[in-house]
Coordinates of C-alpha atoms (C1' of nucleotides) in Angstrom, one line a residue:
Chain A
M94 CA 142.9 99.3 50.1
S95 CA 140.1 97.8 47.9
S96 CA 138.0 97.2 51.1
H97 CA 138.0 101.0 51.8
G98 CA 138.6 100.1 55.4
L99 CA 135.3 98.2 55.6
T100 CA 135.6 95.7 58.7
V101 CA 136.0 92.4 56.3
G102 CA 134.4 89.4 58.1
F103 CA 132.4 91.5 60.7
L104 CA 129.0 90.1 59.6
A105 CA 130.1 86.5 60.0
E106 CA 131.9 87.5 63.4
I107 CA 128.6 88.8 64.6
M108 CA 126.5 86.0 63.5
Q109 CA 128.8 83.5 65.7
G110 CA 127.9 85.5 68.6
N111 CA 131.0 87.4 69.0
E112 CA 131.7 91.1 69.3
L113 CA 133.9 93.6 67.3
Q114 CA 134.4 97.1 68.4
N115 CA 133.4 100.0 65.7
P116 CA 133.0 98.1 62.6
V117 CA 132.9 99.8 59.2
V118 CA 130.6 98.8 56.8
Q119 CA 128.7 100.0 53.5
I120 CA 125.0 100.6 53.0
L121 CA 123.5 99.2 49.8
G122 CA 119.9 99.5 50.2
S123 CA 117.4 100.6 52.9
K124 CA 113.8 100.0 53.4
R125 CA 111.0 101.8 55.7
I126 CA 108.9 99.0 58.0
A127 CA 106.0 100.8 58.4
G128 CA 104.3 100.2 61.8
N129 CA 101.0 101.2 63.1
G130 CA 101.4 104.9 62.7
E131 CA 104.7 106.9 62.7
Q132 CA 105.8 106.1 66.4
S133 CA 106.4 102.6 65.5
E134 CA 108.0 103.3 62.0
R135 CA 111.5 101.4 61.7
F136 CA 114.1 101.3 59.1
R137 CA 115.8 98.1 58.0
L138 CA 119.2 98.5 56.0
L139 CA 121.1 96.4 53.6
I140 CA 124.7 96.4 54.6
S141 CA 128.0 95.0 53.6
D142 CA 131.2 94.4 55.2
G143 CA 133.0 94.0 51.7
K144 CA 132.6 90.0 52.0
S145 CA 129.1 89.3 53.0
L146 CA 125.6 91.1 52.4
Y147 CA 123.3 91.5 55.4
S148 CA 119.8 92.4 55.4
F149 CA 118.7 92.4 58.8
A150 CA 120.4 95.5 60.1
M151 CA 117.9 97.9 61.7
L152 CA 118.3 101.7 62.7
A153 CA 117.5 102.1 66.5
T154 CA 114.4 104.5 66.1
Q155 CA 116.5 107.4 67.6
L156 CA 118.2 107.3 64.1
N157 CA 115.3 107.3 62.2
D158 CA 115.8 111.1 61.3
L159 CA 119.0 110.3 59.7
Q160 CA 117.4 108.2 57.3
K161 CA 114.4 110.5 56.7
Q162 CA 117.0 113.3 56.0
D163 CA 118.4 111.1 53.5
K164 CA 121.8 111.1 55.3
L165 CA 122.3 107.2 54.8
P166 CA 121.8 106.6 51.1
Q167 CA 123.1 103.8 49.1
Y168 CA 126.9 103.3 49.2
T169 CA 127.3 105.3 52.2
I170 CA 130.3 104.0 54.5
I171 CA 129.6 104.3 58.0
R172 CA 131.3 103.3 61.2
I173 CA 128.9 101.5 63.6
D174 CA 129.7 103.0 67.2
R175 CA 127.3 101.0 69.1
Y176 CA 125.1 98.4 68.4
T177 CA 123.3 95.2 69.9
T178 CA 122.3 92.0 68.3
S179 CA 119.1 90.1 68.9
V180 CA 117.4 86.9 67.9
V181 CA 114.1 86.6 66.3
N182 CA 112.0 83.7 65.0
R183 CA 114.1 81.1 66.4
N184 CA 112.9 78.0 65.7
E185 CA 114.2 74.4 64.6
K186 CA 115.7 75.6 61.3
G187 CA 118.0 78.0 63.4
E188 CA 117.6 81.6 63.9
K189 CA 117.4 85.2 62.2
R190 CA 119.8 87.4 64.0
V191 CA 118.8 91.2 63.9
L192 CA 121.5 93.8 64.2
I193 CA 120.5 97.0 65.8
I194 CA 122.5 100.0 65.3
V195 CA 122.4 102.3 67.8
E196 CA 125.1 105.1 67.2
L197 CA 126.9 105.5 63.8
T198 CA 129.0 108.0 62.1
V199 CA 129.1 108.4 58.5
L200 CA 132.6 108.1 57.2
K201 CA 132.0 108.9 53.6
E202 CA 129.0 110.1 51.8
G203 CA 127.5 107.7 49.4
S204 CA 127.4 110.0 46.4
L205 CA 131.3 110.0 47.1
V206 CA 131.6 106.3 47.1
G207 CA 129.4 106.0 44.2
E208 CA 129.8 102.2 44.1
K209 CA 129.2 98.6 45.7
I210 CA 132.7 97.7 47.2
G211 CA 133.8 94.3 46.6
D212 CA 131.7 91.5 45.5
P213 CA 129.6 90.8 49.0
Q214 CA 127.7 87.5 49.0
P215 CA 124.1 87.0 51.1
M216 CA 124.8 85.7 54.5
T217 CA 122.5 82.7 55.4
D218 CA 120.1 83.2 58.2
T219 CA 121.1 79.8 59.9
P220 CA 124.6 80.2 61.0
S221 CA 126.1 77.5 63.5
Q222 CA 124.0 76.7 66.1
P223 CA 123.9 78.6 69.5
A224 CA 125.7 76.7 72.2
T225 CA 122.5 75.9 74.2
T226 CA 124.4 73.8 76.9
Q227 CA 126.4 76.9 78.1
A228 CA 123.4 78.6 78.9
P229 CA 121.1 77.2 81.6
A230 CA 120.2 80.1 82.8
R231 CA 118.7 81.8 79.8
P232 CA 114.9 82.6 80.7
M233 CA 113.8 81.1 77.2
D234 CA 115.4 77.8 77.9
T235 CA 114.5 77.4 81.5
G236 CA 111.1 75.7 81.4
S237 CA 108.6 77.4 83.6
N238 CA 108.1 74.1 85.2
T239 CA 111.4 74.3 87.2
M240 CA 111.4 78.0 87.3
G241 CA 108.0 78.6 89.1
N242 CA 108.9 80.3 92.0
G243 CA 110.8 83.6 92.8
A244 CA 113.3 82.1 95.0
S245 CA 115.3 80.5 92.2
Y246 CA 115.8 83.7 90.3
G247 CA 118.7 85.0 92.0
S248 CA 120.8 82.3 91.7
A249 CA 119.7 81.3 88.0
N250 CA 121.1 84.6 87.1
R251 CA 124.6 83.8 88.0
S252 CA 126.1 82.7 85.0
L253 CA 124.5 85.9 83.1
S254 CA 126.4 88.1 85.6
G255 CA 129.6 86.1 86.0
G256 CA 133.0 87.9 86.0
S257 CA 134.7 86.8 82.9
A258 CA 133.9 89.2 80.0
G259 CA 132.5 88.6 76.7
P260 CA 131.0 85.5 75.9
T261 CA 129.2 84.9 78.8
Q262 CA 127.5 88.2 78.3
S263 CA 126.9 87.7 74.6
I264 CA 124.9 84.5 75.2
G265 CA 122.3 86.1 77.3
D266 CA 122.1 89.0 74.6
S267 CA 122.1 86.6 71.7
L268 CA 118.8 85.2 72.8
T269 CA 117.1 88.4 73.5
H270 CA 114.4 90.3 71.1
P271 CA 113.8 93.8 70.4
I272 CA 111.1 94.9 72.1
S273 CA 109.9 96.5 68.7
S274 CA 109.7 93.2 67.2
L275 CA 107.2 91.5 69.8
S276 CA 103.6 90.9 68.6
P277 CA 100.6 88.7 69.8
Y278 CA 101.3 86.3 67.0
Q279 CA 104.7 85.0 68.3
N280 CA 105.4 84.1 71.9
K281 CA 108.8 82.7 72.0
W282 CA 110.9 85.6 73.0
V283 CA 113.1 87.0 75.6
I284 CA 113.4 90.8 76.1
K285 CA 116.2 92.3 77.9
A286 CA 114.9 95.9 79.1
R287 CA 115.4 98.6 81.5
V288 CA 112.5 99.7 83.9
M289 CA 111.6 103.3 83.1
S290 CA 109.0 103.5 85.5
K291 CA 106.7 101.5 88.0
S292 CA 103.3 102.3 89.5
G293 CA 102.3 101.5 93.1
I294 CA 100.1 98.6 93.7
R295 CA 96.4 99.7 92.9
T296 CA 93.3 97.4 93.9
W297 CA 90.0 97.4 92.3
S298 CA 86.6 96.3 92.8
N299 CA 83.8 96.1 90.1
A300 CA 81.0 94.3 88.7
K301 CA 83.6 91.6 87.1
G302 CA 85.3 91.0 90.3
E303 CA 88.1 92.4 92.2
G304 CA 92.0 92.3 92.4
K305 CA 95.2 94.2 92.4
L306 CA 97.8 95.1 89.9
F307 CA 101.0 97.3 89.3
S308 CA 102.1 98.1 85.9
M309 CA 105.7 99.2 84.6
D310 CA 107.2 100.5 81.5
V311 CA 110.3 99.3 80.1
M312 CA 112.6 100.0 77.1
D313 CA 115.5 98.8 75.1
E314 CA 117.5 99.7 72.2
S315 CA 114.5 99.3 69.9
G316 CA 111.5 100.7 71.6
E317 CA 109.3 100.6 74.9
I318 CA 106.3 98.6 76.3
R319 CA 104.1 98.8 79.3
I320 CA 103.9 95.4 81.1
T321 CA 101.2 95.0 83.8
A322 CA 101.1 92.4 86.6
F323 CA 97.8 91.3 88.1
K324 CA 96.9 89.4 91.5
E325 CA 99.6 86.8 92.0
Q326 CA 102.3 88.3 89.6
C327 CA 101.7 91.6 91.4
D328 CA 102.6 89.8 94.5
R329 CA 105.3 87.9 92.8
Y330 CA 107.2 90.8 91.1
Y331 CA 106.2 93.9 92.8
D332 CA 108.9 93.8 95.4
M333 CA 111.3 92.6 92.7
I334 CA 111.1 95.3 90.2
E335 CA 113.3 98.3 90.6
V336 CA 113.0 101.5 88.4
E337 CA 116.4 101.9 86.1
K338 CA 117.3 98.2 86.8
V339 CA 117.5 95.7 83.8
Y340 CA 115.6 92.7 83.5
F341 CA 115.1 89.7 81.2
I342 CA 111.4 89.0 80.9
S343 CA 109.7 86.3 79.0
K344 CA 106.3 84.6 78.3
C345 CA 103.8 87.5 78.8
Q346 CA 100.7 87.8 77.0
L347 CA 100.7 90.5 74.3
K348 CA 97.7 92.7 73.3
P349 CA 96.8 95.9 71.6
A350 CA 97.6 98.8 73.6
N351 CA 95.1 101.0 74.5
K352 CA 96.2 104.3 73.5
Q353 CA 93.8 106.2 75.5
Y354 CA 95.8 105.2 78.7
T355 CA 99.5 105.4 77.6
S356 CA 101.6 107.7 75.7
L357 CA 104.3 104.8 74.8
K358 CA 105.5 104.1 71.6
N359 CA 104.3 100.8 71.0
D360 CA 101.0 99.3 69.4
Y361 CA 101.0 96.6 72.0
E362 CA 101.2 96.3 75.9
M363 CA 101.8 93.0 77.7
T364 CA 100.3 91.0 80.8
M365 CA 102.1 88.8 82.9
T366 CA 100.9 85.3 83.2
N367 CA 101.7 82.2 85.3
D368 CA 104.4 81.2 82.9
T369 CA 106.0 84.6 82.9
I370 CA 109.8 84.5 83.9
V371 CA 111.7 87.6 85.0
Q372 CA 115.1 87.8 86.0
E373 CA 117.5 90.7 87.0
C374 CA 120.4 91.5 84.5
K375 CA 122.9 92.7 86.9
D376 CA 125.7 93.4 84.4
A377 CA 123.8 95.4 81.8
D378 CA 125.7 98.7 82.0
G379 CA 126.8 99.8 78.8
S380 CA 125.0 97.5 76.6
M381 CA 121.4 99.0 77.6
P382 CA 120.4 102.6 76.7
E383 CA 119.7 105.0 79.5
I384 CA 116.4 106.5 80.0
Q385 CA 116.0 109.6 77.9
Y386 CA 114.7 112.7 78.9
N387 CA 113.6 115.6 76.6
F388 CA 113.6 118.6 79.2
V389 CA 111.7 121.4 78.5
P390 CA 112.4 125.0 79.6
I391 CA 109.6 125.9 82.4
S392 CA 108.6 129.0 80.5
Q393 CA 107.7 126.8 77.5
I394 CA 105.0 125.0 79.6
A395 CA 102.9 128.3 79.1
N396 CA 102.5 127.2 75.5
M397 CA 101.5 123.6 75.8
E398 CA 98.1 122.1 75.6
P399 CA 96.4 120.6 78.6
N400 CA 97.1 116.9 78.8
A401 CA 100.4 117.0 77.2
M402 CA 103.2 115.0 78.7
V403 CA 106.5 116.8 79.6
D404 CA 109.9 116.4 80.9
V405 CA 111.1 119.0 83.3
I406 CA 114.1 119.7 85.6
G407 CA 113.7 122.5 88.1
M408 CA 114.6 123.5 91.8
C409 CA 112.0 123.3 94.3
K410 CA 111.7 126.9 95.2
D411 CA 109.0 126.5 97.5
A412 CA 106.8 123.6 98.9
S413 CA 103.5 124.0 100.7
D414 CA 102.6 121.9 103.8
V415 CA 100.6 118.9 102.9
V416 CA 96.8 120.1 103.0
Q417 CA 94.2 117.2 103.6
F418 CA 90.7 117.8 102.3
T419 CA 87.5 116.3 101.2
A420 CA 87.0 116.7 97.5
K421 CA 83.6 118.1 97.1
T422 CA 82.3 116.2 94.2
S423 CA 83.7 112.9 94.8
G424 CA 83.8 112.9 98.8
R425 CA 87.3 111.4 98.7
E426 CA 89.7 112.4 101.2
L427 CA 92.7 113.8 99.6
R428 CA 96.3 114.8 100.6
K429 CA 98.1 117.3 98.3
R430 CA 101.0 119.5 98.4
E431 CA 102.2 122.5 96.0
I432 CA 105.9 122.5 94.9
T433 CA 106.9 125.6 93.1
L434 CA 109.5 124.7 90.5
V435 CA 111.7 127.3 88.8
D436 CA 114.5 126.9 86.4
S437 CA 116.8 129.3 84.2
S438 CA 114.2 130.2 81.6
N439 CA 113.0 132.5 84.6
A440 CA 109.7 130.8 85.0
S441 CA 108.1 129.2 87.7
V442 CA 105.3 126.4 87.6
Q443 CA 103.3 124.6 90.1
L444 CA 103.7 120.7 90.6
T445 CA 100.7 119.2 92.6
L446 CA 101.8 115.9 94.6
W447 CA 99.1 113.8 95.8
G448 CA 98.8 111.1 98.6
D449 CA 102.2 109.6 99.5
D450 CA 104.1 111.7 97.1
A451 CA 102.8 114.5 98.8
Q452 CA 103.5 113.2 102.3
N453 CA 107.1 112.0 101.5
F454 CA 108.3 114.9 99.7
P455 CA 111.3 116.7 101.6
A456 CA 109.4 120.0 101.7
T457 CA 112.4 121.6 104.0
T458 CA 115.2 120.9 101.4
H459 CA 115.5 122.5 98.1
P460 CA 115.8 119.4 95.8
V461 CA 116.4 119.8 92.2
V462 CA 113.0 118.0 90.8
L463 CA 113.3 116.0 87.8
L464 CA 109.9 114.9 86.2
K465 CA 109.6 112.7 83.1
G466 CA 106.1 112.1 81.7
A467 CA 104.6 114.8 83.8
R468 CA 101.3 115.8 82.7
V469 CA 100.3 119.5 81.9
S470 CA 96.9 120.5 83.3
E471 CA 95.0 123.8 83.1
F472 CA 93.3 125.8 85.4
G473 CA 91.9 129.5 85.1
G474 CA 94.3 130.0 82.2
G475 CA 97.5 128.8 84.1
K476 CA 99.5 125.5 83.6
S477 CA 100.3 123.3 86.4
L478 CA 102.1 119.6 86.4
G479 CA 100.9 116.5 88.0
L480 CA 102.2 113.1 87.9
I481 CA 100.4 110.2 86.3
G482 CA 100.8 106.4 85.9
G483 CA 103.8 106.3 83.9
S484 CA 105.3 109.5 85.3
V485 CA 108.7 109.5 87.3
M486 CA 110.0 112.0 89.7
K487 CA 113.5 112.0 90.7
L488 CA 115.0 114.3 93.5
N489 CA 118.7 115.4 93.0
P490 CA 119.6 113.2 90.3
D491 CA 123.2 113.0 89.2
L492 CA 122.7 114.5 86.0
E493 CA 124.5 117.7 84.4
M494 CA 121.4 119.2 83.9
A495 CA 120.6 118.6 87.5
H496 CA 123.7 120.4 88.7
K497 CA 123.3 123.3 86.2
V498 CA 119.9 124.1 87.5
R499 CA 121.1 124.1 91.0
G500 CA 124.0 126.2 89.9
W501 CA 121.9 128.7 88.4
F502 CA 119.6 128.7 91.5
E503 CA 122.5 129.2 94.0
N504 CA 124.0 131.9 91.7
G505 CA 121.2 134.4 91.8
G506 CA 118.3 132.4 90.7
S507 CA 116.7 132.0 93.9
E508 CA 116.4 135.7 93.9
A509 CA 115.3 136.2 90.3
S510 CA 112.1 137.6 89.4
V511 CA 110.4 134.7 87.8
S512 CA 106.8 134.6 86.1
S513 CA 104.5 131.5 86.8
V514 CA 103.2 129.8 84.0
S515 CA 100.7 128.7 86.8
A516 CA 99.2 132.1 87.3
R517 CA 95.6 132.3 87.0
T518 CA 95.3 135.2 84.6
G519 CA 93.3 133.9 81.8
G520 CA 95.7 135.6 79.8
A521 CA 99.4 134.7 78.4
A522 CA 101.9 133.5 81.2
G523 CA 104.3 136.0 82.5
V524 CA 102.0 139.2 81.8
S525 CA 101.0 140.6 84.7
T526 CA 97.3 140.7 85.5
E527 CA 95.5 143.5 83.8
W528 CA 94.1 146.2 86.1
L529 CA 90.6 147.3 85.1
S530 CA 87.8 149.5 86.5
F531 CA 84.3 148.3 86.8
Q532 CA 83.4 150.5 83.8
E533 CA 86.3 148.7 81.8
A534 CA 85.2 145.4 82.9
K535 CA 81.9 146.1 81.8
D536 CA 83.1 147.3 78.5
K537 CA 84.8 144.1 77.9
N538 CA 81.6 142.2 78.6
L539 CA 83.6 140.0 81.1
G540 CA 81.8 137.0 82.5
A541 CA 79.7 136.6 79.1
G542 CA 81.8 133.6 78.1
D543 CA 81.6 130.1 79.0
K544 CA 84.4 130.0 81.1
P545 CA 84.6 132.6 84.1
D546 CA 87.0 135.6 83.3
Y547 CA 89.1 137.0 86.2
F548 CA 90.1 140.7 86.6
Q549 CA 91.5 142.9 89.3
M550 CA 90.4 146.2 90.5
L551 CA 90.3 148.5 93.3
I552 CA 87.5 149.0 95.7
G553 CA 86.7 152.7 96.1
D554 CA 86.6 152.7 92.2
W555 CA 85.9 155.9 91.0
T556 CA 83.7 154.5 88.2
S557 CA 81.2 152.4 89.8
N558 CA 80.5 150.1 92.7
R559 CA 79.4 146.6 92.8
W560 CA 78.3 144.0 95.3
V561 CA 81.0 141.2 95.7
T562 CA 80.6 138.2 97.2
V563 CA 83.4 137.2 99.5
F564 CA 83.7 133.7 100.4
T565 CA 84.7 132.3 103.9
E566 CA 88.5 132.1 103.6
L567 CA 88.9 135.7 102.3
A568 CA 86.2 137.0 104.8
E569 CA 88.3 135.7 107.5
E570 CA 91.2 137.3 106.1
M571 CA 89.6 140.6 105.9
L572 CA 88.0 140.7 109.0
G573 CA 90.5 139.1 111.0
K574 CA 88.3 136.8 112.5
S575 CA 87.4 133.2 112.1
S576 CA 83.7 132.6 110.6
Q577 CA 82.9 130.7 114.2
E578 CA 83.7 134.0 115.7
I579 CA 81.9 136.2 113.4
G580 CA 78.8 133.8 113.4
S581 CA 78.5 133.9 117.3
S582 CA 78.9 137.7 117.3
L583 CA 76.1 138.1 114.8
E584 CA 74.1 135.9 117.1
Y585 CA 74.7 137.1 120.4
Q586 CA 76.9 140.4 120.2
K587 CA 75.1 142.3 117.4
E588 CA 76.8 145.4 118.1
E589 CA 80.3 143.8 118.1
A590 CA 79.6 142.2 114.9
E591 CA 78.5 145.7 113.3
K592 CA 81.5 147.3 114.5
L593 CA 83.6 144.5 112.9
F594 CA 81.9 144.7 109.6
T595 CA 82.1 148.9 110.1
S596 CA 85.9 148.3 110.8
I597 CA 86.8 147.5 107.1
S598 CA 84.6 150.1 105.5
F599 CA 86.4 152.7 103.6
K600 CA 89.6 150.4 103.7
S601 CA 91.6 149.8 100.5
F602 CA 92.3 146.6 99.4
V603 CA 93.3 145.1 96.3
F604 CA 90.8 142.5 94.9
K605 CA 91.0 139.8 92.3
L606 CA 87.5 139.0 91.2
R607 CA 85.8 136.5 89.4
T608 CA 82.8 137.3 87.5
K609 CA 80.3 135.2 85.5
V610 CA 76.7 135.9 84.1
E611 CA 74.2 133.7 85.7
Y612 CA 70.5 133.5 84.9
F613 CA 67.9 134.3 87.6
G614 CA 64.8 133.3 85.4
E615 CA 65.2 135.3 82.1
Q616 CA 67.4 137.6 83.8
P617 CA 71.1 137.6 83.0
R618 CA 73.4 139.0 86.0
N619 CA 77.0 139.2 86.2
K620 CA 77.6 137.5 89.6
T621 CA 81.0 138.7 91.0
S622 CA 82.9 137.0 93.8
A623 CA 86.5 137.8 95.2
V624 CA 89.2 135.2 94.5
S625 CA 91.8 136.9 96.4
V626 CA 92.3 140.0 98.4
A627 CA 95.6 141.9 99.5
P628 CA 96.5 145.0 101.3
V629 CA 97.5 147.8 98.8
N630 CA 100.8 147.8 97.5
H631 CA 101.4 151.6 97.3
K632 CA 104.5 151.1 95.5
E633 CA 103.1 148.7 92.8
Y634 CA 99.8 151.0 92.6
N635 CA 101.8 154.2 92.0
A636 CA 103.8 152.5 89.5
L637 CA 100.7 151.8 87.9
L638 CA 99.1 155.2 88.2
I639 CA 102.5 156.7 86.9
K640 CA 102.3 154.7 83.9
S641 CA 98.7 155.6 83.2
I642 CA 99.6 159.3 83.5
Q643 CA 102.2 158.7 80.8
E644 CA 100.3 156.9 78.7
L645 CA 97.6 159.8 78.9
T646 CA 99.7 162.8 78.6
G647 CA 102.7 161.4 76.9
V648 CA 105.0 162.8 79.4
G649 CA 108.1 161.1 80.4
K650 CA 107.8 158.6 77.5
N651 CA 110.7 157.7 75.5
Chain B
dC144 C1' 91.2 91.3 84.9
dC145 C1' 93.0 98.4 85.2
dC146 C1' 92.2 102.5 82.7
dC147 C1' 91.1 106.4 88.9
dC148 C1' 95.3 110.1 88.6
dC149 C1' 92.1 114.0 92.1
dC150 C1' 91.7 119.9 94.7
dC151 C1' 90.9 124.9 93.7

DNA sequence: CCCCCCCC
């Protein structure tokens, strides 16, 4: 066939707002559209259906790599497996319709085709007028004057979620703009976007005034953007917005995004205004992308930089109780809960939850915990996870990965020996803490660096001895009495107190110590305090001794 | 117009 299987007439059809399944087209050219930085890079394609030429096709960003790897050269024949259309620059002259290619299959390599098929002619940008009268519910055509309150949104949405197939839906879709096309220079737009995350309501009070706000991160095929709602808009939309749902949104104010506060791939962010209209799109399934996760094995978190963002899915192996305390620096009352997550990389990581997240966590169950955009932080050489503004936590999500990790956990994983990437060793994750004598600690010059170093040792050391400070909690643990009891003994029952202190003399413990050079005037001195104390595990200690003996003598080594 | 995201 001379058309080489191209779907002749496809382009004219989509310009009418019709949809066709799996059209086949030929690529005749491509062009890189530079955004600000690689994150907003886009590729525009010149395509042909054998009859018409069309230059407003764009690759969804997740297909950018195909273009970069030169998999889509001139003359390539592709099948478009999934696409959406959007209208940009709609005005008196008509509209410009953009075809966004979301999934494609290369049917024949360009070099094998080697020529332009047929004699396709350029399409005009102004096809037949869209049927405006059929779409009273489109946010863009519905003046804000008549849509000023939240109550009307539900009913206004009816024609978009109607039962009959096809046309109704494509009317709604035909009027939406890709998020990646939005800029502050153009305010006539409607986006159709899925909510990825939603913050809580936060209030502020400063020199400029006070108020409240919430923000949400939304996405479509083309990209993502943050939307913030202040004061009235916060009240109006907070309850309405639900994570994962799809909404039509129009008439927000765009401004350059402050990259310091977001990792979203967009140069802009937006703020809702009095004119903003938000409508839920109730039948968006299939036409909208699902939220994408880039799960990383927990073991890999060990190698990540502090402040990196990460998606993780793991089993909750342990959850502490909620601890309430006053932050020493800020004086704030804080509530936190530490969750231990494990996965089949045989690693665990601490997730710190705060406030209501901590309170509401179902600690008595073993949920699968999904984190999107969790933040990596570092403490004492170990890595842990926390949630920030754009982070999402889901429990027991119905995802294959979630079932997998539960399967692993329930078939031995819960008993598996895992190494903690959160261990505060100062060394690589998973490497057990180094055992040192006092002499070795001195030789290594521990404590000389900026950061305190950690080391373990055995009291009763054969090389030396040292005064070590033991703070409240550990002292209570060692002495088996509360600090109040010890304090009152010291004051009123000196003999009792002395007995108490003598009782732990010559006892063996395993200590983890912190040492740091501090200056007393000109004099540098290593100040050492205990970080943890535990009874001697003779099995473990014997293993260490045997290993040392083997290393010294060479006996029993392979 | 926020922009804190905590603690050891």
